[in-house]
Amino acid sequence: MYRLDKQLFDDITSLRVEGGGEVLWYAQHRKRRKQLTNDGRLVILAADHPARMVTGVGSDPVAMGDRADYLGRIVRVLQEGQVDGLMGTPDILEEVIAAQLLVSLQSQHLADVFLADKVLVGCMNRGGLAGTAFEMDDTFTAYTAERMRIMNLDGAKMMFRLDPLDYGSGRTIEACSQAINDCLDRDLTVFLEPMMVRYEEGKYTVDTSAEAMIRICGVASGLGKSSWKTWLKLPYSVEYPRIVGATTCPILMLGGPATGNPQALVDQFAAGMKAGGNVRGALVGRNVLYPGEADPAEVARAVSEVVHTS
């Protein structure tokens, strides 16, 4: 239903074969916002999950592995969902930019059909593949700060999950600190996702208790040589008012795994926007792109309305 047109999909592959120079040129010349946010708030679509081997939606373990469907949903949200931007790994952002370029060429007018004034954020560390022995050692396997500067991106996303009993967490935190410094040197806004986790029944689960989240906020806010351009990404919980009081950094709420219940997501975000003045929006992916029977664009519009009118 939302799949990218087969010809467009094949043409993206052809651009890859030809070297992709046009895609880089288009990225460097795209129309950017004069500032990150127009009203102090942001709704950014997240599209970095497959690179960490997270592809499941509901009962389908590889739903996000259908790239034509995945890209089609992303493009639909960018076109009709009123979101502020897109966050993704290099492959996703390059493919979306390529689709934008090809659509523009078809219309014989190099216009930003669905990327005009959008905030583009590059994902940096995806090496902590889900379910692996090295999951906590989340190495920086995607964008570098320098490549994001070359690609004319607006910001960088990184994450660390803190398991106090796993040395990999310490290495990831150190790498995040260095990456923040690299981004600061290139005037890139940082979107940092910190999580306290515990290993239970063969997988890591996020501890969203107020105590855990307050402690992790203190760690995240202190990373790097400056926190001035750092935004935090924090999962919503009923104790959000206490949690968001642990930092003055602007906060974007996370969506988490797809539940197929978009109304519950919108209700949570509405409550989160009232939790504190530093809650400034949402960075959400699977719950928007795979909202059960609902239209991804409609869910995105609902989230955007909650964020920008609360």
Coordinates of C-alpha atoms in Angstrom, one line a residue:
M1 CA 0.0 0.0 0.0
Y2 CA 2.8 2.4 0.9
R3 CA 5.6 0.7 -1.2
L4 CA 8.0 2.8 -3.1
D5 CA 7.3 2.6 -6.9
K6 CA 9.3 -0.2 -8.4
Q7 CA 10.9 2.0 -11.1
L8 CA 11.9 4.5 -8.5
F9 CA 13.4 1.7 -6.3
D10 CA 15.4 0.4 -9.3
D11 CA 16.5 3.9 -10.2
I12 CA 18.0 4.3 -6.8
T13 CA 20.1 1.2 -7.4
S14 CA 21.2 2.7 -10.7
L15 CA 22.4 5.8 -9.0
R16 CA 24.4 3.6 -6.7
V17 CA 26.0 1.9 -9.7
E18 CA 26.8 5.2 -11.2
G19 CA 28.6 6.4 -8.1
G20 CA 26.0 8.6 -6.3
G21 CA 27.7 11.9 -7.1
E22 CA 24.3 13.5 -7.9
V23 CA 23.0 12.5 -4.5
L24 CA 25.9 14.2 -2.7
W25 CA 25.4 17.3 -4.8
Y26 CA 21.7 17.4 -4.1
A27 CA 22.3 17.0 -0.3
Q28 CA 24.8 19.8 -0.3
H29 CA 22.4 22.1 -2.1
R30 CA 19.2 21.2 -0.5
K31 CA 17.1 23.9 1.1
R32 CA 17.8 24.0 4.9
R33 CA 16.1 25.8 7.7
K34 CA 17.8 28.9 9.0
Q35 CA 17.5 27.4 12.5
L36 CA 16.9 24.0 13.9
T37 CA 13.4 24.6 15.1
N38 CA 10.8 27.1 14.1
D39 CA 8.9 27.2 17.4
G40 CA 11.3 25.5 19.9
R41 CA 9.8 22.1 19.2
L42 CA 10.6 19.1 17.0
V43 CA 9.0 15.9 15.7
I44 CA 11.6 13.8 13.9
L45 CA 10.9 10.5 12.3
A46 CA 13.4 7.8 13.3
A47 CA 14.6 5.3 10.6
D48 CA 17.8 3.7 11.9
H49 CA 16.5 0.4 13.3
P50 CA 17.4 -2.1 10.6
A51 CA 21.1 -1.2 10.9
R52 CA 21.1 -2.6 14.4
M53 CA 19.3 -5.8 13.3
V54 CA 16.0 -4.6 14.7
T55 CA 13.5 -5.5 11.9
G56 CA 10.5 -7.0 13.7
V57 CA 7.0 -5.5 13.9
G58 CA 4.3 -7.4 15.7
S59 CA 4.5 -11.1 14.7
D60 CA 6.7 -10.5 11.6
P61 CA 10.4 -10.6 12.6
V62 CA 11.6 -9.0 9.4
A63 CA 8.8 -6.5 8.5
M64 CA 11.2 -3.6 8.4
G65 CA 13.5 -5.7 6.1
D66 CA 11.3 -5.0 3.1
R67 CA 13.2 -1.9 1.9
A68 CA 10.6 -0.8 -0.8
D69 CA 7.9 -0.8 1.9
Y70 CA 10.1 0.8 4.5
L71 CA 11.2 3.6 2.2
G72 CA 7.6 4.1 1.0
R73 CA 6.3 4.6 4.5
I74 CA 9.2 7.0 5.3
V75 CA 8.4 9.1 2.1
R76 CA 4.7 9.1 2.9
V77 CA 5.3 10.5 6.4
L78 CA 7.7 13.1 5.0
Q79 CA 5.2 14.2 2.4
E80 CA 2.0 14.2 4.4
G81 CA 2.9 13.8 8.1
Q82 CA 3.9 17.3 8.9
V83 CA 7.1 16.1 10.7
D84 CA 10.1 18.4 11.1
G85 CA 12.6 15.9 9.9
L86 CA 14.2 12.5 9.5
M87 CA 16.9 10.7 11.4
G88 CA 18.6 7.7 9.8
T89 CA 21.7 5.8 9.0
P90 CA 23.7 6.7 5.8
D91 CA 21.9 4.2 3.6
I92 CA 18.4 5.4 4.6
L93 CA 19.2 9.2 4.3
E94 CA 21.0 8.6 1.0
E95 CA 18.1 6.6 -0.4
V96 CA 15.6 9.2 0.7
I97 CA 17.7 12.0 -0.8
A98 CA 18.0 9.9 -4.0
A99 CA 14.3 9.4 -4.2
Q100 CA 13.8 13.2 -3.7
L101 CA 16.3 13.8 -6.5
L102 CA 14.7 11.4 -8.9
V103 CA 11.2 12.7 -8.3
S104 CA 12.5 16.2 -8.9
L105 CA 14.1 15.1 -12.2
Q106 CA 10.9 13.5 -13.3
S107 CA 9.1 16.8 -12.8
Q108 CA 12.0 18.6 -14.6
H109 CA 12.4 20.9 -11.7
L110 CA 15.0 20.5 -8.9
A111 CA 12.7 21.3 -6.0
D112 CA 12.7 19.8 -2.6
V113 CA 9.3 18.0 -3.0
F114 CA 9.4 16.3 0.5
L115 CA 12.7 17.4 2.0
A116 CA 12.1 21.2 1.9
D117 CA 13.2 22.7 5.2
K118 CA 13.4 19.3 6.9
V119 CA 15.9 18.6 9.7
L120 CA 18.2 15.7 8.7
V121 CA 19.9 13.9 11.5
G122 CA 22.6 11.2 10.9
C123 CA 22.8 8.1 13.1
M124 CA 26.4 7.3 14.3
N125 CA 26.6 4.2 16.4
R126 CA 24.8 1.0 15.3
G127 CA 27.4 -1.6 16.1
G128 CA 25.6 -3.0 19.2
L129 CA 23.6 -5.4 17.1
A130 CA 20.5 -6.7 18.9
G131 CA 20.9 -10.1 20.5
T132 CA 24.7 -10.3 20.1
A133 CA 27.3 -10.9 22.8
F134 CA 28.7 -7.4 22.0
E135 CA 25.4 -5.5 22.1
M136 CA 26.5 -3.1 24.9
D137 CA 29.8 -2.3 23.1
D138 CA 27.8 -0.1 20.7
T139 CA 30.6 0.9 18.2
F140 CA 30.3 3.8 15.8
T141 CA 29.7 2.0 12.5
A142 CA 27.6 4.6 10.7
Y143 CA 28.0 8.3 10.1
T144 CA 31.1 10.2 11.2
A145 CA 30.9 13.8 12.2
E146 CA 33.0 14.8 9.1
R147 CA 30.7 13.0 6.7
M148 CA 27.6 14.6 8.2
R149 CA 29.3 18.0 7.6
I150 CA 30.0 17.1 4.0
M151 CA 26.4 15.8 3.6
N152 CA 25.0 19.1 4.9
L153 CA 23.1 17.4 7.7
D154 CA 21.7 19.3 10.7
G155 CA 22.6 17.0 13.5
A156 CA 23.8 13.7 14.9
K157 CA 22.2 10.9 16.8
M158 CA 24.0 8.6 19.2
M159 CA 23.1 6.3 22.0
F160 CA 24.5 4.5 25.0
R161 CA 22.8 1.8 27.1
L162 CA 24.2 1.5 30.6
D163 CA 24.5 -2.0 32.0
P164 CA 26.6 -1.5 35.2
L165 CA 27.9 -5.0 34.9
D166 CA 29.1 -4.8 31.3
Y167 CA 32.4 -3.3 30.3
G168 CA 31.0 -2.6 26.8
S169 CA 28.8 0.2 28.3
G170 CA 31.9 2.0 29.5
R171 CA 33.5 1.9 26.1
T172 CA 30.3 3.1 24.4
I173 CA 30.0 6.1 26.8
E174 CA 33.6 7.1 26.1
A175 CA 33.0 6.8 22.3
C176 CA 29.9 9.0 22.7
S177 CA 31.9 11.7 24.5
Q178 CA 34.4 11.8 21.7
A179 CA 31.7 11.9 19.1
I180 CA 30.0 14.8 20.8
N181 CA 33.2 16.7 20.7
D182 CA 33.6 15.9 17.0
C183 CA 30.1 17.1 16.3
L184 CA 30.6 20.3 18.3
D185 CA 33.7 21.1 16.2
R186 CA 31.4 21.0 13.1
D187 CA 28.5 22.9 14.6
L188 CA 26.2 19.8 14.6
T189 CA 23.4 19.5 17.1
V190 CA 23.6 16.2 19.1
F191 CA 20.6 14.0 19.9
L192 CA 21.8 11.7 22.6
E193 CA 19.8 8.7 23.7
P194 CA 20.8 7.3 27.2
M195 CA 19.2 4.3 28.7
M196 CA 19.7 2.3 31.9
V197 CA 19.2 -1.4 31.0
R198 CA 19.3 -4.8 32.7
Y199 CA 19.7 -8.2 31.2
E200 CA 16.7 -10.4 31.7
E201 CA 15.6 -13.7 30.1
G202 CA 18.2 -13.4 27.3
K203 CA 17.6 -9.8 26.3
Y204 CA 18.1 -6.2 27.6
T205 CA 15.2 -4.3 28.9
V206 CA 15.1 -0.6 29.6
D207 CA 14.6 0.6 33.2
T208 CA 12.3 3.5 33.0
S209 CA 12.0 4.0 36.8
A210 CA 12.4 7.6 37.9
E211 CA 15.6 6.7 39.9
A212 CA 17.3 5.1 36.9
M213 CA 16.3 7.8 34.4
I214 CA 17.3 10.6 36.8
R215 CA 20.8 9.0 37.2
I216 CA 21.3 8.4 33.5
C217 CA 20.3 12.0 32.7
G218 CA 23.1 13.2 34.9
V219 CA 25.6 11.0 33.0
A220 CA 24.3 12.1 29.6
S221 CA 24.2 15.8 30.3
G222 CA 27.8 15.7 31.4
L223 CA 29.3 14.0 28.3
G224 CA 31.6 16.0 26.0
K225 CA 33.4 19.3 26.2
S226 CA 30.1 21.2 26.1
S227 CA 26.4 20.3 26.6
W228 CA 25.2 23.5 24.9
K229 CA 24.1 21.7 21.7
T230 CA 22.9 18.4 23.3
W231 CA 19.3 17.3 23.2
L232 CA 18.3 14.1 25.1
K233 CA 16.0 11.3 23.9
L234 CA 14.2 9.8 26.8
P235 CA 11.4 7.2 26.9
Y236 CA 8.1 8.4 28.4
S237 CA 7.0 7.1 31.7
V238 CA 4.3 8.1 34.2
E239 CA 7.1 9.6 36.4
Y240 CA 8.2 12.0 33.6
P241 CA 7.7 15.2 35.6
R242 CA 10.4 13.9 38.1
I243 CA 12.7 12.6 35.3
V244 CA 12.8 15.7 33.1
G245 CA 13.6 17.8 36.2
A246 CA 17.0 16.2 36.2
T247 CA 18.4 18.3 33.3
T248 CA 17.9 21.6 31.5
C249 CA 18.8 19.9 28.2
P250 CA 15.8 19.9 25.7
I251 CA 14.2 16.5 25.6
L252 CA 12.6 14.5 22.8
M253 CA 10.3 11.6 23.8
L254 CA 10.9 8.1 22.3
G255 CA 8.3 5.9 20.7
G256 CA 9.7 2.5 21.4
P257 CA 8.6 -0.8 19.8
A258 CA 5.5 -0.7 17.6
T259 CA 2.4 -1.5 19.6
G260 CA -0.3 -1.1 16.8
N261 CA -2.1 1.3 19.1
P262 CA -1.4 4.9 17.8
Q263 CA -3.9 6.5 20.1
A264 CA -2.1 5.3 23.2
L265 CA 1.1 6.8 21.7
V266 CA -0.5 10.2 21.1
D267 CA -1.9 10.2 24.6
Q268 CA 1.5 9.5 26.1
F269 CA 3.1 12.2 24.1
A270 CA 0.4 14.7 25.1
A271 CA 1.0 13.9 28.8
G272 CA 4.8 14.1 28.3
M273 CA 4.5 17.6 26.7
K274 CA 3.0 18.8 30.0
A275 CA 5.7 17.2 32.2
G276 CA 8.2 20.1 32.0
G277 CA 9.3 23.1 29.9
N278 CA 12.3 21.2 28.5
V279 CA 10.2 18.5 26.9
R280 CA 10.3 19.8 23.3
G281 CA 8.9 17.0 21.1
A282 CA 9.4 13.5 20.0
L283 CA 11.8 11.3 18.0
V284 CA 9.6 8.4 16.9
G285 CA 9.9 5.6 14.3
R286 CA 8.2 2.3 14.5
N287 CA 5.0 3.4 16.2
V288 CA 4.5 5.9 13.4
L289 CA 5.7 3.9 10.4
Y290 CA 3.9 0.7 11.5
P291 CA 0.7 1.8 13.3
G292 CA -1.4 -1.2 12.7
E293 CA -4.3 -0.5 10.3
A294 CA -3.8 3.3 10.6
D295 CA -2.2 5.5 8.0
P296 CA 1.4 6.4 9.0
A297 CA 1.0 9.9 7.8
E298 CA -2.2 10.4 9.9
V299 CA -0.4 9.2 13.0
A300 CA 2.5 11.5 12.3
R301 CA 0.2 14.4 11.9
A302 CA -1.5 13.6 15.2
V303 CA 1.9 13.5 17.0
S304 CA 3.0 16.7 15.3
E305 CA -0.2 18.5 16.4
V306 CA 0.3 17.4 20.0
V307 CA 3.9 18.6 20.0
H308 CA 3.4 21.9 18.2
T309 CA 0.1 23.0 19.8
S310 CA 0.5 21.8 23.4

